[in-house]
XYZ file of C-alpha atoms in Angstrom:
726
model
C 0.094 0.219 0.248
C 1.180 3.329 -0.677
C 0.361 7.529 0.000
C -1.074 9.372 -3.083
C -0.072 13.689 -3.052
C -3.165 14.576 -2.076
C -3.698 15.719 -5.956
C -4.547 12.594 -6.933
C -7.101 10.473 -6.840
C -7.020 9.375 -3.129
C -4.960 10.047 0.013
C -3.407 7.180 2.694
C -3.291 6.930 6.219
C -0.807 3.761 7.866
C -2.564 0.666 6.458
C -5.627 2.554 5.115
C -6.236 3.895 1.373
C -9.579 5.932 1.318
C -11.026 6.980 -1.509
C -12.249 10.380 -2.963
C -13.212 12.622 -6.062
C -9.615 14.189 -7.525
C -11.601 17.714 -7.141
C -12.271 16.810 -3.332
C -11.305 19.958 -0.834
C -10.699 19.497 2.926
C -13.022 20.708 5.058
C -11.684 22.483 7.898
C -12.077 20.833 11.229
C -14.763 22.032 13.619
C -14.541 22.572 17.724
C -14.708 19.614 18.971
C -17.966 18.858 19.999
C -19.153 16.745 22.245
C -20.093 13.491 20.856
C -19.897 12.022 17.793
C -21.884 9.714 15.228
C -19.277 7.061 13.087
C -21.086 5.070 10.580
C -19.518 2.317 9.241
C -20.497 0.398 6.352
C -18.995 -3.040 6.412
C -18.866 -3.925 2.151
C -16.992 -7.389 1.635
C -13.423 -8.843 2.395
C -11.053 -9.471 -0.571
C -9.150 -12.841 -0.352
C -9.129 -13.299 3.565
C -7.240 -15.696 4.998
C -7.462 -19.785 5.183
C -8.780 -21.068 8.707
C -10.107 -23.894 7.354
C -8.812 -27.475 6.193
C -11.190 -27.841 3.312
C -8.937 -24.587 1.486
C -12.154 -22.240 2.891
C -13.207 -20.006 6.198
C -15.735 -18.610 7.742
C -15.012 -15.109 8.085
C -16.925 -12.652 11.369
C -15.782 -9.780 11.992
C -15.914 -7.589 15.838
C -15.713 -3.422 15.923
C -13.941 -2.508 19.109
C -13.442 0.886 20.973
C -11.323 1.382 24.298
C -11.384 -2.780 24.494
C -15.534 -2.906 23.649
C -16.877 -4.681 21.088
C -19.520 -2.212 19.765
C -20.071 -4.486 16.120
C -20.111 -8.058 15.184
C -20.980 -8.567 12.198
C -22.650 -12.007 10.501
C -20.523 -15.770 10.166
C -20.167 -15.738 5.469
C -19.406 -19.721 5.280
C -16.317 -21.247 3.190
C -15.826 -17.527 1.449
C -13.242 -16.025 1.512
C -14.343 -13.066 -0.298
C -17.353 -12.233 1.542
C -19.824 -9.525 0.957
C -21.851 -8.480 4.524
C -22.873 -5.374 3.125
C -24.183 -4.912 6.772
C -24.948 -0.819 8.576
C -24.053 -0.208 11.898
C -23.851 3.226 13.657
C -21.948 4.053 16.851
C -22.449 7.583 19.458
C -17.813 8.481 20.382
C -17.415 9.891 23.045
C -13.654 10.604 22.453
C -11.235 10.404 18.763
C -8.306 9.782 20.435
C -9.373 6.348 20.802
C -9.167 4.261 17.062
C -11.933 1.804 15.737
C -10.088 -1.530 15.999
C -11.216 -4.180 12.958
C -11.177 -8.256 13.951
C -11.902 -10.638 11.485
C -12.372 -14.293 12.443
C -13.114 -18.032 11.603
C -15.390 -19.552 12.986
C -15.305 -23.313 14.435
C -18.085 -24.433 15.378
C -17.550 -25.958 19.599
C -14.082 -25.050 19.274
C -12.235 -21.359 19.781
C -12.693 -19.074 16.023
C -8.940 -18.521 14.319
C -8.166 -14.899 14.240
C -7.784 -13.766 10.801
C -6.238 -10.130 10.953
C -6.447 -7.516 12.595
C -6.466 -3.766 11.378
C -6.615 0.143 14.189
C -9.304 3.300 11.877
C -7.856 6.041 13.203
C -11.142 7.959 13.266
C -8.983 11.226 14.560
C -7.285 10.885 10.616
C -11.195 11.095 9.212
C -12.740 13.761 7.854
C -15.948 15.876 9.527
C -19.060 14.784 6.785
C -17.677 13.391 4.553
C -18.397 9.811 2.725
C -14.951 8.164 2.434
C -14.236 4.010 1.349
C -11.093 2.813 3.246
C -9.363 -0.418 2.887
C -7.488 -1.760 6.031
C -4.633 -4.226 5.113
C -5.236 -7.379 7.517
C -2.144 -8.162 9.209
C -1.344 -10.803 12.905
C 0.361 -8.505 14.582
C 2.579 -11.444 15.939
C 4.031 -12.218 11.857
C 3.562 -8.545 10.408
C 4.916 -9.346 6.436
C 2.051 -11.681 6.503
C -0.080 -10.147 3.358
C -3.257 -11.688 5.726
C -6.354 -9.915 3.001
C -8.332 -6.525 2.695
C -11.801 -5.253 4.571
C -13.738 -2.655 2.455
C -15.502 -0.445 4.633
C -17.603 3.234 3.764
C -17.073 5.723 7.137
C -19.459 9.080 7.747
C -17.974 11.149 11.005
C -20.393 13.286 11.631
C -20.418 15.445 14.931
C -23.374 15.464 17.697
C -24.402 18.825 19.174
C -27.250 19.252 21.642
C -29.554 17.225 22.368
C -29.385 13.336 21.846
C -32.936 12.679 21.846
C -32.218 11.468 17.726
C -30.373 8.382 18.511
C -31.494 5.138 18.187
C -29.138 3.131 17.862
C -28.915 0.111 20.722
C -25.199 1.383 23.360
C -23.460 -1.303 25.724
C -22.914 -0.172 29.503
C -18.626 0.625 28.406
C -17.931 3.561 26.581
C -15.187 4.882 28.294
C -15.997 7.932 30.382
C -14.037 10.279 31.639
C -16.158 12.197 33.581
C -19.442 12.022 36.098
C -21.654 14.437 33.932
C -19.724 12.763 30.846
C -21.222 9.541 31.703
C -24.573 10.701 32.831
C -25.452 11.885 30.330
C -23.918 8.564 28.066
C -26.991 7.277 30.303
C -29.662 9.691 29.010
C -28.303 8.124 25.446
C -29.065 4.512 27.211
C -32.484 5.560 27.628
C -34.026 6.601 24.967
C -31.821 4.315 22.636
C -33.289 1.085 25.092
C -36.918 2.709 23.366
C -38.189 -0.093 20.519
C -40.632 1.910 17.537
C -42.816 -1.321 17.122
C -42.914 -5.109 16.852
C -41.653 -7.438 14.752
C -44.216 -11.040 14.771
C -42.944 -12.742 12.580
C -43.570 -16.750 12.276
C -42.274 -19.247 10.610
C -44.697 -21.285 8.687
C -42.918 -24.439 6.249
C -39.868 -24.667 4.502
C -40.084 -27.437 0.914
C -37.128 -28.251 -1.524
C -34.769 -27.870 0.606
C -31.415 -28.821 -0.316
C -30.308 -32.621 0.785
C -27.162 -32.614 3.733
C -27.801 -36.035 5.112
C -26.875 -39.716 3.215
C -30.450 -40.977 3.035
C -30.714 -38.648 0.847
C -33.222 -36.122 3.827
C -32.150 -32.743 6.118
C -32.440 -32.417 9.316
C -33.275 -28.489 9.510
C -33.781 -25.815 12.128
C -33.148 -21.939 11.731
C -31.931 -18.874 12.906
C -33.567 -16.059 13.294
C -30.530 -12.639 13.616
C -32.485 -8.962 13.472
C -29.369 -6.995 15.171
C -28.282 -8.044 18.908
C -31.669 -10.801 19.695
C -31.776 -13.800 18.250
C -34.573 -16.668 18.009
C -33.342 -20.608 17.174
C -36.327 -22.962 15.971
C -37.267 -25.850 16.110
C -35.761 -28.951 14.374
C -37.634 -30.681 12.294
C -35.545 -34.836 12.155
C -35.369 -36.552 8.599
C -37.406 -33.741 5.808
C -37.076 -31.141 2.846
C -40.214 -30.026 3.460
C -40.171 -29.389 7.159
C -43.139 -27.840 8.674
C -41.778 -25.360 12.230
C -45.180 -23.541 12.819
C -43.892 -21.411 15.784
C -44.634 -17.685 16.053
C -41.755 -15.981 17.798
C -41.921 -11.366 17.942
C -39.164 -8.706 17.744
C -37.933 -5.409 19.007
C -38.018 -3.017 16.027
C -36.221 -0.184 17.197
C -35.511 1.981 14.048
C -38.336 4.307 12.965
C -37.545 3.076 8.805
C -37.605 -0.992 9.379
C -34.081 -2.615 9.643
C -33.501 -5.997 8.386
C -34.043 -10.096 9.171
C -31.625 -11.914 8.759
C -32.341 -15.660 8.238
C -29.475 -18.658 8.570
C -31.040 -22.572 7.629
C -29.043 -24.913 8.737
C -29.493 -29.179 9.020
C -28.309 -30.186 12.643
C -25.364 -33.406 13.409
C -24.935 -35.339 15.803
C -20.889 -35.114 16.928
C -19.476 -32.485 14.201
C -20.698 -29.112 12.741
C -23.891 -28.481 11.487
C -23.902 -27.841 7.577
C -24.831 -24.884 6.460
C -28.206 -24.605 3.914
C -29.228 -21.458 2.856
C -30.145 -18.236 3.650
C -32.175 -15.295 3.229
C -32.970 -11.893 4.254
C -36.744 -9.963 4.334
C -36.377 -5.587 3.999
C -38.923 -4.698 6.742
C -39.057 -0.831 4.888
C -40.705 -2.373 3.010
C -42.960 -3.481 4.535
C -47.078 -2.151 5.436
C -47.594 -1.771 8.947
C -50.532 -3.510 10.619
C -50.931 -5.597 8.288
C -49.921 -9.577 7.757
C -47.346 -10.553 5.439
C -47.950 -13.858 4.154
C -43.465 -13.731 2.352
C -42.026 -17.314 0.255
C -39.087 -16.425 0.497
C -36.580 -18.563 -1.552
C -33.319 -19.332 -0.069
C -29.369 -17.976 -1.355
C -26.933 -20.331 -1.422
C -29.036 -22.690 -1.042
C -32.347 -24.403 -2.296
C -35.593 -25.019 -1.909
C -38.174 -21.900 0.280
C -39.142 -20.515 3.278
C -43.369 -19.304 3.792
C -42.836 -17.220 6.998
C -45.797 -14.048 8.308
C -44.851 -10.877 9.610
C -47.055 -8.664 10.433
C -45.118 -5.117 11.652
C -47.020 -2.827 15.048
C -46.720 -0.616 16.737
C -45.391 0.384 20.250
C -45.876 -1.839 22.828
C -45.992 1.669 25.626
C -42.758 1.165 27.499
C -41.254 4.219 28.773
C -38.459 5.040 31.556
C -38.937 7.967 33.563
C -37.406 9.875 36.865
C -39.117 8.761 40.035
C -40.849 12.499 40.598
C -42.599 11.510 36.818
C -45.079 8.314 36.150
C -47.861 7.625 35.130
C -49.579 5.389 38.137
C -49.352 8.017 40.715
C -51.375 10.813 38.659
C -54.646 9.848 40.436
C -56.395 10.398 36.275
C -53.814 8.105 34.131
C -54.620 5.495 36.508
C -58.705 5.608 36.174
C -58.235 4.812 32.763
C -55.335 2.962 32.691
C -57.847 1.022 35.403
C -60.819 1.711 32.650
C -58.860 0.329 29.840
C -58.121 -2.790 31.583
C -61.723 -3.336 33.976
C -63.732 -6.307 33.115
C -66.582 -4.512 30.711
C -63.149 -4.556 27.565
C -61.880 -8.496 28.188
C -62.629 -9.291 24.195
C -60.460 -5.973 23.107
C -57.165 -6.838 23.075
C -57.077 -10.234 24.067
C -52.757 -9.690 23.309
C -52.625 -6.722 26.011
C -53.363 -8.091 29.099
C -51.996 -5.578 31.940
C -48.467 -3.067 32.498
C -46.328 -2.805 35.477
C -45.412 -0.181 36.837
C -40.871 -1.046 38.067
C -39.569 1.927 40.650
C -36.045 0.845 41.057
C -35.148 3.115 44.695
C -31.997 1.867 45.611
C -29.531 -1.179 46.769
C -27.396 -0.572 50.439
C -24.689 -3.371 50.961
C -23.959 -4.112 47.326
C -20.202 -6.308 46.586
C -16.676 -4.473 45.491
C -16.322 -5.666 42.808
C -13.550 -3.226 41.830
C -10.127 -2.995 42.922
C -10.520 -0.027 44.520
C -13.410 -1.530 47.774
C -16.263 0.106 45.371
C -18.554 -1.015 42.370
C -19.770 0.889 39.428
C -23.043 -0.745 39.731
C -26.335 -0.755 37.057
C -29.723 -1.885 37.079
C -30.997 -4.308 34.705
C -34.830 -4.993 34.207
C -35.858 -8.057 32.300
C -39.586 -9.258 31.493
C -39.292 -11.491 29.271
C -38.054 -10.720 26.359
C -38.380 -6.827 27.370
C -35.429 -5.143 28.997
C -33.836 -1.967 29.771
C -30.866 -0.342 31.709
C -30.824 2.090 34.715
C -27.524 4.843 34.431
C -24.389 3.394 36.051
C -23.477 4.860 39.220
C -19.726 5.101 39.934
C -17.941 4.640 43.278
C -20.734 3.347 44.722
C -21.823 0.583 46.481
C -25.285 2.039 48.155
C -25.933 4.259 44.857
C -29.237 4.836 44.258
C -30.715 5.199 40.886
C -34.659 6.649 40.884
C -35.710 5.023 37.883
C -39.570 4.296 36.351
C -39.818 1.515 34.187
C -43.118 0.403 32.646
C -43.670 -2.923 30.105
C -47.090 -4.298 28.594
C -47.742 -7.535 30.489
C -48.425 -9.845 27.950
C -48.613 -12.933 30.110
C -48.725 -12.042 34.074
C -47.226 -15.010 34.173
C -44.173 -13.512 33.851
C -41.723 -13.601 36.105
C -39.387 -9.624 37.028
C -35.838 -10.613 36.993
C -33.767 -6.859 38.929
C -30.161 -7.584 38.212
C -28.001 -5.274 38.967
C -23.885 -5.220 37.417
C -20.523 -3.870 37.804
C -20.197 -1.388 35.108
C -16.257 -2.359 33.586
C -13.801 -0.600 31.585
C -11.805 -3.127 30.242
C -14.443 -6.600 29.596
C -17.748 -7.510 30.746
C -20.709 -5.748 33.583
C -19.165 -8.582 36.652
C -22.799 -9.512 38.720
C -23.571 -8.597 41.867
C -27.251 -9.795 41.852
C -30.834 -10.589 41.470
C -34.132 -10.416 41.891
C -36.800 -12.891 40.252
C -40.535 -12.215 41.316
C -43.693 -13.484 39.725
C -45.721 -11.157 38.891
C -48.446 -12.555 40.716
C -46.934 -12.701 43.755
C -46.361 -8.890 43.419
C -47.613 -6.571 46.247
C -48.489 -4.080 44.631
C -48.055 -0.062 45.916
C -46.225 -1.477 48.776
C -42.048 0.109 49.118
C -39.903 -3.382 49.927
C -36.416 -4.465 51.221
C -35.408 -7.567 48.247
C -32.457 -10.013 49.292
C -30.362 -9.820 46.507
C -29.401 -14.117 45.156
C -26.941 -15.274 43.147
C -26.395 -15.948 39.423
C -28.658 -19.775 39.871
C -30.497 -17.712 42.912
C -30.693 -20.725 44.283
C -28.365 -18.816 47.383
C -28.299 -14.247 48.945
C -25.227 -12.914 47.639
C -24.069 -9.337 49.683
C -26.903 -6.711 49.446
C -30.278 -6.186 49.472
C -32.550 -3.952 45.500
C -35.612 -1.769 47.082
C -38.291 -1.531 44.754
C -41.890 -1.082 44.562
C -44.385 -2.155 41.977
C -47.621 -2.029 39.818
C -49.108 -4.184 38.313
C -52.500 -4.165 36.732
C -54.192 -6.676 34.542
C -57.974 -8.112 33.595
C -58.013 -11.412 34.784
C -59.835 -12.545 31.994
C -57.033 -11.983 29.510
C -54.857 -13.530 31.698
C -56.792 -17.050 32.207
C -57.237 -16.594 28.366
C -53.421 -16.796 27.666
C -52.671 -19.396 30.008
C -53.836 -20.949 27.837
C -51.599 -20.354 24.216
C -47.753 -21.666 23.840
C -45.401 -20.011 26.371
C -42.792 -16.814 25.150
C -39.711 -18.032 24.441
C -37.359 -16.043 25.748
C -34.252 -15.707 23.130
C -31.519 -14.887 24.781
C -30.895 -17.652 27.389
C -27.353 -19.881 28.096
C -26.218 -22.203 26.411
C -26.888 -25.623 27.668
C -23.583 -27.580 29.882
C -23.186 -31.417 30.887
C -22.953 -31.011 34.564
C -22.838 -34.129 37.031
C -24.672 -32.301 39.467
C -27.332 -30.914 37.706
C -27.852 -34.314 36.544
C -28.099 -35.609 40.065
C -30.215 -32.593 41.138
C -32.732 -34.640 37.959
C -32.185 -37.996 38.600
C -33.684 -36.710 42.204
C -36.142 -34.912 41.295
C -37.234 -36.969 38.598
C -36.902 -40.587 41.398
C -39.449 -38.342 43.890
C -42.377 -38.554 41.241
C -42.008 -41.691 40.547
C -41.643 -42.686 44.313
C -44.814 -40.545 45.067
C -46.322 -42.420 42.494
C -45.253 -46.508 44.229
C -45.888 -45.100 47.424
C -49.932 -44.705 46.161
C -49.160 -47.835 44.411
C -48.733 -49.449 47.670
C -51.772 -48.311 49.630
C -54.504 -49.212 46.778
C -52.582 -51.824 47.230
C -52.588 -51.752 51.402
C -56.405 -51.744 50.375
C -57.035 -54.900 48.687
C -54.494 -57.184 51.238
C -57.320 -56.260 54.321
C -53.690 -54.369 56.022
C -56.283 -51.719 58.274
C -59.903 -53.639 57.629
C -61.539 -50.669 58.282
C -59.538 -48.633 55.741
C -59.882 -51.827 53.440
C -64.344 -52.118 54.431
C -64.638 -48.021 54.012
C -63.041 -48.330 50.186
C -64.964 -51.646 49.086
C -68.147 -49.730 49.287
C -67.266 -46.297 48.055
C -65.339 -47.998 45.051
C -68.926 -50.334 44.905
C -71.484 -47.100 45.244
C -68.969 -44.954 42.608
C -68.972 -47.775 40.108
C -72.245 -48.466 40.596
C -73.792 -44.571 39.815
C -70.488 -43.190 37.507
C -70.771 -40.947 35.582
C -68.285 -38.737 33.293
C -69.126 -35.514 35.386
C -67.715 -37.220 38.543
C -63.408 -37.485 36.555
C -63.615 -33.631 36.950
C -65.489 -33.777 40.225
C -63.033 -35.789 41.816
C -60.303 -33.599 40.558
C -62.114 -30.708 42.498
C -61.623 -32.611 45.654
C -57.859 -32.439 46.380
C -58.144 -28.957 45.332
C -60.908 -27.695 47.456
C -59.467 -29.668 50.602
C -55.079 -28.113 50.220
C -56.657 -25.052 50.438
C -58.869 -25.857 53.375
C -55.811 -27.055 54.538
C -53.881 -23.258 53.440
C -56.454 -21.491 55.642
C -56.447 -23.489 58.341
C -52.508 -22.481 59.023
C -51.718 -25.920 57.493
C -48.999 -25.606 54.755
C -49.032 -28.484 52.995
C -45.642 -27.482 50.349
C -42.900 -28.464 53.349
C -41.680 -31.015 50.009
C -39.885 -27.703 48.689
C -38.456 -27.010 51.695
C -36.007 -30.541 51.051
C -35.577 -28.704 47.311
C -34.388 -25.212 48.719
C -31.397 -27.036 51.065
C -30.770 -29.166 47.423
C -29.928 -26.122 45.927
C -27.917 -24.448 47.761
C -25.532 -27.681 48.397
C -25.008 -27.305 44.715
C -24.852 -23.995 45.049
C -20.524 -24.566 45.809
C -19.890 -26.798 43.449
C -21.021 -25.165 39.804
C -18.050 -23.465 39.713
C -15.710 -26.783 40.347
C -17.532 -27.624 37.832
C -16.758 -24.121 34.982
C -13.010 -25.164 35.752
C -13.506 -29.154 35.016
C -15.596 -27.917 31.904
C -11.865 -25.521 31.425
C -9.327 -28.447 31.784
C -10.978 -30.688 29.804
C -11.924 -28.143 26.884
C -13.870 -28.927 23.960
C -12.324 -31.766 21.272
C -14.815 -32.848 18.382
C -14.366 -36.467 20.050
C -16.826 -34.967 23.199
C -19.699 -33.690 20.334
C -21.759 -37.529 20.246
C -20.929 -38.214 25.001
C -22.140 -34.162 25.395
C -25.476 -33.870 23.237
C -26.210 -36.968 24.675
C -25.632 -36.166 28.269
C -27.410 -32.775 27.635
C -30.217 -34.391 26.175
C -31.102 -36.577 29.552
C -30.692 -33.884 31.725
C -32.873 -32.102 29.462
C -35.583 -34.831 29.804
C -35.170 -35.786 33.783
C -36.077 -32.004 34.299
C -38.777 -31.945 31.773
C -39.821 -35.243 33.410
C -39.520 -33.130 36.793
C -40.823 -30.392 35.872
C -44.192 -31.408 35.099
C -44.649 -33.834 38.174
C -43.994 -31.099 39.981
C -46.239 -28.561 37.954
C -49.557 -30.886 38.856
C -49.138 -31.254 42.628
C -48.174 -27.469 42.578
C -51.631 -26.846 40.906
C -52.991 -28.821 43.608
C -51.448 -27.501 46.795
C -52.205 -23.953 45.331
C -48.732 -22.416 45.032
C -50.018 -19.762 42.737
C -53.454 -19.412 43.571
C -54.690 -17.504 39.988
C -53.267 -20.829 38.882
C -55.293 -23.467 41.269
C -58.643 -20.722 40.881
C -57.810 -21.328 37.316
C -58.578 -24.997 37.872
C -61.431 -24.411 39.880
C -63.335 -22.580 36.962
C -61.778 -24.924 34.002
C -63.198 -28.776 36.588
C -66.093 -26.716 37.004
C -67.264 -26.364 33.454
C -65.858 -29.442 32.579
C -68.248 -30.942 35.122
C -70.915 -29.255 33.980
C -70.723 -29.588 30.206
C -70.564 -33.073 30.963
C -73.126 -33.600 32.929
C -76.021 -32.112 30.641
C -74.113 -32.629 26.975
C -73.969 -36.504 26.503
C -69.778 -38.078 26.337
C -70.976 -38.790 21.777
C -71.800 -35.074 21.110
C -68.650 -34.091 22.778
C -66.250 -35.948 20.975
C -68.019 -35.362 17.623
C -67.437 -31.804 18.561
C -63.476 -32.256 18.953
C -62.312 -34.561 16.184
C -65.149 -32.195 13.848
C -62.506 -29.599 15.483
C -59.958 -31.106 15.286
C -60.416 -32.177 11.659
C -61.376 -28.736 9.726
C -58.054 -27.255 11.716
C -56.466 -27.418 9.462
C -59.035 -26.954 6.260
C -59.920 -23.426 8.103
C -56.338 -22.217 9.271
C -53.914 -23.473 6.936
C -51.551 -21.589 8.957
C -52.447 -22.927 12.497
C -50.238 -22.573 15.198
C -50.583 -26.299 17.491
C -51.256 -26.511 20.864
C -52.130 -28.353 23.891
C -53.663 -26.226 25.805
C -53.032 -28.920 29.019
C -49.202 -28.282 28.420
C -49.165 -24.994 27.894
C -51.722 -24.535 31.602
C -48.754 -26.634 33.133
C -46.007 -24.831 31.981
C -47.547 -21.593 33.728
C -47.294 -23.385 36.660
C -43.724 -22.719 38.627
C -41.565 -26.473 39.521
C -40.279 -26.794 42.757
C -36.748 -25.886 41.691
C -38.655 -22.115 40.507
C -40.553 -21.978 43.033
C -37.553 -21.924 45.392
C -35.807 -19.142 43.223
C -38.268 -16.581 43.604
C -38.799 -16.818 47.831
C -37.862 -14.077 49.116
C -34.617 -13.890 51.715
C -35.656 -13.357 54.891
C -32.997 -9.823 55.506
C -29.662 -10.907 58.052
C -29.095 -7.874 59.276
C -26.550 -9.443 61.381
C -24.895 -12.264 58.087
C -23.165 -14.519 59.951
C -19.085 -13.639 57.429
C -18.739 -17.152 57.039
C -22.050 -17.370 55.429
C -21.503 -14.972 53.507
C -18.228 -16.091 52.308
C -20.182 -19.866 51.002
C -22.404 -17.507 49.218
C -20.911 -15.099 47.421
C -20.474 -15.983 43.791
C -16.849 -15.350 43.149
């Protein structure tokens, strides 16, 4: 790379080739503004390094500023001359920190391979001018090696005055020069977090996909990505025409729309999944408040994906200061109460309610920095809605005094409030967390919550003060209980853990032992071990069989619900087995870190892939079986009174229907509905109402996780050391 004179068609900046018109005149540098907007178009790569045994690479690009990752591109598979054409807008406080560009080769399950890096010095860029930039990629350890080039388009614009127009979702890791500057940047964060609309996507089916397996078929699944939001579909085995019928929502942050990147993969156990094709949806081409049926052909592959896409206006989500919140205004509160009154139950069934969270302050947090202080900020999450407070620097007793408002789509959602320590040179450190089911909230009560560990199984240092209000329509909430639960987009990857495997095994064993003990009890009646009990059982059996009607089945299920309710109201709690689960989880809490270290020593080796997949499958299956057994028990135990009352209503309605309507008519109606459902709605998403109901009932593990800890004014130093996550 060589430098051209200024009168030529371009000029050079240390490893960067910037192309301009030959008659361009240098723009005078304005005074240093408060902030800059850096718009970058990552165009393509040229002659990149080979990192795979097949003679190709799977490159992706990372941008970093001041040691923090601010952008990551999509991965282009098996290509040394990839074309990305991705756009990103960044807000930059200072031009002293260069943009550090790194290229990696993606390796599934292994450490990604380095493919080169380069610096873009922001101080060298002219303002308000779009420049085409070519970066020479180098390896700092072997600078003489040529690793290819990257083509970018860069525009640097000063940002003066009010920053309300900034719509880029910023990470909380920018270099700070003063407390005043940091507080101003947090205002940008606050405005940038608020989404402008909802993108509802239904993945219906795929047609004519490419065969990737030796049997001439594939095991396809689909990945969706829009900005930082991701979704992965289930895998449909052994088919080229899969039927997914899954629905999910993304948040839309840009007024003019955005792009949804879609990739299709073939699942292969024990080795790297095969790439089957990609496509992109330009949301700016779709009209709002209307459902669009899209038949999208796959690029770099074969076949078509059938999607339903709907763009709707944003739900009521907001961040405000403590002095300004809607529920404290009697007029606005009355309007919201009217909006969710029982008389408007059939209006917009998806709008179940609203929750307002006041994050007041925290006390006694852990010291995460070497100075003995922390830089805490708070993340408030409800399902896939996620908002943040500003950072209070060098303080173990921060005051935020912020009010967050969310729309409630499922009254069984859990509000998660997590406190982190902002760290400039690495990812944020975890300080504590609480999980609060919406149905457990006492409206208007300012309450101190003891912070828990990351797994929510034991206490950690500090408390957080919250005041929460929930207003919802009970009829809408009940109806929404019978549809599939919303899947979280960002979840931790499953890992193999012998403690988790043992715990799930013990949970399943407890459920099985309950069934075995029940069988022993019934058999004891047949064996006449207790004549009095056997006589009663025999008389009851004769009476029930002689007079049996089908309506007696839901009626019989009402009896344990009523009996346990009477015991609870009389002060006799039937839920003692949760204490055993709590003790088990606390014993496990110490072992998770040991598992992490063992996993690091083992590393990621190809020969362990198959074993790992099997272990994870068994682990998750045990968890699924144990959870459903515990949820059935907790429904009858009145663990969540709302759901128990809902079960009473359902059983009562079922009893009445079966009593008055002959069984043959009920079965006929059910069969007609099942056979004609596909004809009436070709894109209907199948679901099981009973399983959807049970998915809202917490398992014993979740009951422990959501239980509030008692505040201990004088905690033992040994106990604190044991429970603090390190």
